[in-house]
Amino acid sequence: MTHQSVTAIGLDPATADSRKLKRMLRNQPDNLGADEILPESLLWQVWVELRRRGEEDVDQPFLRSVKNLHRRRSIGAVELPTQDPHPDEHKLVDDPFLGELWKAYKRCICSQRTGPAAQLLRDIEDRM
């Protein structure tokens, strides 16, 4: 995980335990006080960190949280950040195709194109 994004929400990468990171996957990141961070980016970085640690049961909580955020973006129920301060985070995964799907997904949600983003999210789920 990038030190900048993690410290912005009050976590130190060296001390954050897996249990706390898993709890973050279940919570909505926009409630954590990280207004400048794209909530989907925060989820991605937490998911990548947990996978790096060997946690196998984090795919479904990650996808569920991203889908919930996507649904909220689609109906415009709440204002979520649309600026992406971490444009290279897609490179954090070993699967370059999955990384490129994530990059395209973020580009769509940043430009508020939720229709194409929904298809990309299904592709990401299939790839995982």
PDB file of C-alpha atoms in Angstrom:
ATOM      1  CA  MET A   1       0.000   0.000   0.000  1.00  0.00           C
ATOM      2  CA  THR A   2       1.219   3.487  -0.613  1.00  0.00           C
ATOM      3  CA  HIS A   3       2.257   5.255   2.544  1.00  0.00           C
ATOM      4  CA  GLN A   4       0.543   8.512   1.518  1.00  0.00           C
ATOM      5  CA  SER A   5      -2.936   7.052   1.115  1.00  0.00           C
ATOM      6  CA  VAL A   6      -2.755   4.909   4.211  1.00  0.00           C
ATOM      7  CA  THR A   7      -1.555   7.678   6.482  1.00  0.00           C
ATOM      8  CA  ALA A   8      -4.293   9.945   5.111  1.00  0.00           C
ATOM      9  CA  ILE A   9      -6.843   7.688   6.809  1.00  0.00           C
ATOM     10  CA  GLY A  10      -4.830   7.198   9.982  1.00  0.00           C
ATOM     11  CA  LEU A  11      -3.152   3.850   9.319  1.00  0.00           C
ATOM     12  CA  ASP A  12       0.529   3.062   9.396  1.00  0.00           C
ATOM     13  CA  PRO A  13       1.367   0.358   6.840  1.00  0.00           C
ATOM     14  CA  ALA A  14       3.859  -1.246   9.182  1.00  0.00           C
ATOM     15  CA  THR A  15       1.387  -1.633  12.047  1.00  0.00           C
ATOM     16  CA  ALA A  16      -1.974  -2.188  10.332  1.00  0.00           C
ATOM     17  CA  ASP A  17      -3.020  -5.745  10.992  1.00  0.00           C
ATOM     18  CA  SER A  18      -4.986  -7.825   8.532  1.00  0.00           C
ATOM     19  CA  ARG A  19      -8.080  -7.821  10.718  1.00  0.00           C
ATOM     20  CA  LYS A  20      -8.255  -4.017  10.627  1.00  0.00           C
ATOM     21  CA  LEU A  21      -7.704  -3.963   6.869  1.00  0.00           C
ATOM     22  CA  LYS A  22     -10.441  -6.560   6.354  1.00  0.00           C
ATOM     23  CA  ARG A  23     -12.779  -4.396   8.410  1.00  0.00           C
ATOM     24  CA  MET A  24     -11.971  -1.505   6.073  1.00  0.00           C
ATOM     25  CA  LEU A  25     -13.086  -3.629   3.124  1.00  0.00           C
ATOM     26  CA  ARG A  26     -16.486  -4.060   4.751  1.00  0.00           C
ATOM     27  CA  ASN A  27     -16.905  -0.347   5.586  1.00  0.00           C
ATOM     28  CA  GLN A  28     -17.617   2.444   3.172  1.00  0.00           C
ATOM     29  CA  PRO A  29     -14.346   4.377   2.767  1.00  0.00           C
ATOM     30  CA  ASP A  30     -16.094   7.736   2.341  1.00  0.00           C
ATOM     31  CA  ASN A  31     -16.909   7.600   6.061  1.00  0.00           C
ATOM     32  CA  LEU A  32     -13.271   7.370   7.081  1.00  0.00           C
ATOM     33  CA  GLY A  33     -12.441  11.033   6.593  1.00  0.00           C
ATOM     34  CA  ALA A  34     -10.370  10.514   3.460  1.00  0.00           C
ATOM     35  CA  ASP A  35     -12.061  13.101   1.249  1.00  0.00           C
ATOM     36  CA  GLU A  36      -9.107  13.540  -1.069  1.00  0.00           C
ATOM     37  CA  ILE A  37      -8.782   9.829  -1.745  1.00  0.00           C
ATOM     38  CA  LEU A  38     -10.931   8.062  -4.286  1.00  0.00           C
ATOM     39  CA  PRO A  39     -12.767   5.527  -2.066  1.00  0.00           C
ATOM     40  CA  GLU A  40     -12.361   2.818  -4.697  1.00  0.00           C
ATOM     41  CA  SER A  41      -8.602   3.434  -4.651  1.00  0.00           C
ATOM     42  CA  LEU A  42      -8.527   2.950  -0.924  1.00  0.00           C
ATOM     43  CA  LEU A  43     -10.372  -0.357  -1.287  1.00  0.00           C
ATOM     44  CA  TRP A  44      -8.017  -1.451  -4.081  1.00  0.00           C
ATOM     45  CA  GLN A  45      -4.935  -0.664  -2.024  1.00  0.00           C
ATOM     46  CA  VAL A  46      -6.299  -2.501   1.005  1.00  0.00           C
ATOM     47  CA  TRP A  47      -7.216  -5.489  -1.184  1.00  0.00           C
ATOM     48  CA  VAL A  48      -3.741  -5.542  -2.769  1.00  0.00           C
ATOM     49  CA  GLU A  49      -2.079  -5.393   0.649  1.00  0.00           C
ATOM     50  CA  LEU A  50      -4.208  -8.224   2.028  1.00  0.00           C
ATOM     51  CA  ARG A  51      -3.528 -10.380  -1.039  1.00  0.00           C
ATOM     52  CA  ARG A  52       0.197  -9.645  -0.656  1.00  0.00           C
ATOM     53  CA  ARG A  53      -0.083 -10.981   2.891  1.00  0.00           C
ATOM     54  CA  GLY A  54      -1.616 -14.191   1.584  1.00  0.00           C
ATOM     55  CA  GLU A  55      -5.214 -13.534   2.616  1.00  0.00           C
ATOM     56  CA  GLU A  56      -7.382 -15.519   0.214  1.00  0.00           C
ATOM     57  CA  ASP A  57     -10.839 -14.560   1.489  1.00  0.00           C
ATOM     58  CA  VAL A  58     -10.766 -10.863   0.551  1.00  0.00           C
ATOM     59  CA  ASP A  59     -11.980 -10.919  -3.057  1.00  0.00           C
ATOM     60  CA  GLN A  60     -15.700 -11.028  -2.286  1.00  0.00           C
ATOM     61  CA  PRO A  61     -15.642  -8.310   0.414  1.00  0.00           C
ATOM     62  CA  PHE A  62     -13.607  -6.117  -1.943  1.00  0.00           C
ATOM     63  CA  LEU A  63     -16.012  -6.634  -4.842  1.00  0.00           C
ATOM     64  CA  ARG A  64     -19.057  -6.119  -2.621  1.00  0.00           C
ATOM     65  CA  SER A  65     -17.721  -2.796  -1.338  1.00  0.00           C
ATOM     66  CA  VAL A  66     -16.730  -1.551  -4.792  1.00  0.00           C
ATOM     67  CA  LYS A  67     -20.162  -2.527  -6.151  1.00  0.00           C
ATOM     68  CA  ASN A  68     -21.855  -0.659  -3.304  1.00  0.00           C
ATOM     69  CA  LEU A  69     -19.802   2.435  -4.059  1.00  0.00           C
ATOM     70  CA  HIS A  70     -20.573   2.047  -7.745  1.00  0.00           C
ATOM     71  CA  ARG A  71     -24.289   1.804  -7.022  1.00  0.00           C
ATOM     72  CA  ARG A  72     -24.090   4.956  -4.910  1.00  0.00           C
ATOM     73  CA  ARG A  73     -22.260   6.757  -7.720  1.00  0.00           C
ATOM     74  CA  SER A  74     -24.841   5.598 -10.253  1.00  0.00           C
ATOM     75  CA  ILE A  75     -27.812   7.009  -8.386  1.00  0.00           C
ATOM     76  CA  GLY A  76     -25.966  10.126  -7.246  1.00  0.00           C
ATOM     77  CA  ALA A  77     -27.102   9.620  -3.662  1.00  0.00           C
ATOM     78  CA  VAL A  78     -23.939  11.070  -2.185  1.00  0.00           C
ATOM     79  CA  GLU A  79     -21.038  13.112  -3.417  1.00  0.00           C
ATOM     80  CA  LEU A  80     -17.964  10.942  -3.635  1.00  0.00           C
ATOM     81  CA  PRO A  81     -14.516  12.164  -4.671  1.00  0.00           C
ATOM     82  CA  THR A  82     -13.769  11.939  -8.386  1.00  0.00           C
ATOM     83  CA  GLN A  83     -10.124  12.993  -8.416  1.00  0.00           C
ATOM     84  CA  ASP A  84      -7.566  10.217  -8.662  1.00  0.00           C
ATOM     85  CA  PRO A  85      -4.390  11.043  -6.724  1.00  0.00           C
ATOM     86  CA  HIS A  86      -3.002   7.522  -7.362  1.00  0.00           C
ATOM     87  CA  PRO A  87      -2.993   7.001 -11.143  1.00  0.00           C
ATOM     88  CA  ASP A  88      -0.376   4.222 -11.035  1.00  0.00           C
ATOM     89  CA  GLU A  89      -1.901   1.981  -8.381  1.00  0.00           C
ATOM     90  CA  HIS A  90      -3.038  -0.470 -11.053  1.00  0.00           C
ATOM     91  CA  LYS A  91       0.601  -1.575 -11.228  1.00  0.00           C
ATOM     92  CA  LEU A  92       0.434  -2.972  -7.689  1.00  0.00           C
ATOM     93  CA  VAL A  93      -0.934  -6.315  -8.915  1.00  0.00           C
ATOM     94  CA  ASP A  94       0.965  -9.091 -10.673  1.00  0.00           C
ATOM     95  CA  ASP A  95      -1.752  -9.559 -13.301  1.00  0.00           C
ATOM     96  CA  PRO A  96      -1.240  -6.731 -15.826  1.00  0.00           C
ATOM     97  CA  PHE A  97      -4.640  -7.329 -17.445  1.00  0.00           C
ATOM     98  CA  LEU A  98      -6.433  -6.998 -14.103  1.00  0.00           C
ATOM     99  CA  GLY A  99      -4.418  -3.843 -13.454  1.00  0.00           C
ATOM    100  CA  GLU A 100      -5.442  -2.356 -16.796  1.00  0.00           C
ATOM    101  CA  LEU A 101      -9.089  -3.198 -16.120  1.00  0.00           C
ATOM    102  CA  TRP A 102      -8.820  -1.384 -12.793  1.00  0.00           C
ATOM    103  CA  LYS A 103      -7.167   1.614 -14.453  1.00  0.00           C
ATOM    104  CA  ALA A 104      -9.982   1.808 -17.021  1.00  0.00           C
ATOM    105  CA  TYR A 105     -12.613   1.433 -14.279  1.00  0.00           C
ATOM    106  CA  LYS A 106     -11.165   4.326 -12.312  1.00  0.00           C
ATOM    107  CA  ARG A 107     -10.957   6.466 -15.432  1.00  0.00           C
ATOM    108  CA  CYS A 108     -14.662   5.861 -16.053  1.00  0.00           C
ATOM    109  CA  ILE A 109     -15.792   6.660 -12.527  1.00  0.00           C
ATOM    110  CA  CYS A 110     -13.606   9.773 -12.402  1.00  0.00           C
ATOM    111  CA  SER A 111     -15.346  11.024 -15.533  1.00  0.00           C
ATOM    112  CA  GLN A 112     -18.712   9.930 -14.080  1.00  0.00           C
ATOM    113  CA  ARG A 113     -19.377   7.349 -16.779  1.00  0.00           C
ATOM    114  CA  THR A 114     -20.989   4.709 -14.592  1.00  0.00           C
ATOM    115  CA  GLY A 115     -22.458   2.647 -17.456  1.00  0.00           C
ATOM    116  CA  PRO A 116     -19.133   1.608 -19.004  1.00  0.00           C
ATOM    117  CA  ALA A 117     -17.664   1.342 -15.500  1.00  0.00           C
ATOM    118  CA  ALA A 118     -20.299  -1.265 -14.610  1.00  0.00           C
ATOM    119  CA  GLN A 119     -19.150  -3.503 -17.473  1.00  0.00           C
ATOM    120  CA  LEU A 120     -15.524  -3.054 -16.427  1.00  0.00           C
ATOM    121  CA  LEU A 121     -16.457  -4.005 -12.881  1.00  0.00           C
ATOM    122  CA  ARG A 122     -18.020  -7.236 -14.180  1.00  0.00           C
ATOM    123  CA  ASP A 123     -14.827  -7.906 -16.153  1.00  0.00           C
ATOM    124  CA  ILE A 124     -12.741  -7.314 -13.028  1.00  0.00           C
ATOM    125  CA  GLU A 125     -14.910  -9.764 -11.108  1.00  0.00           C
ATOM    126  CA  ASP A 126     -14.520 -12.384 -13.844  1.00  0.00           C
ATOM    127  CA  ARG A 127     -10.746 -11.894 -13.882  1.00  0.00           C
ATOM    128  CA  MET A 128     -10.405 -12.326 -10.116  1.00  0.00           C
TER     129      MET A 128
END
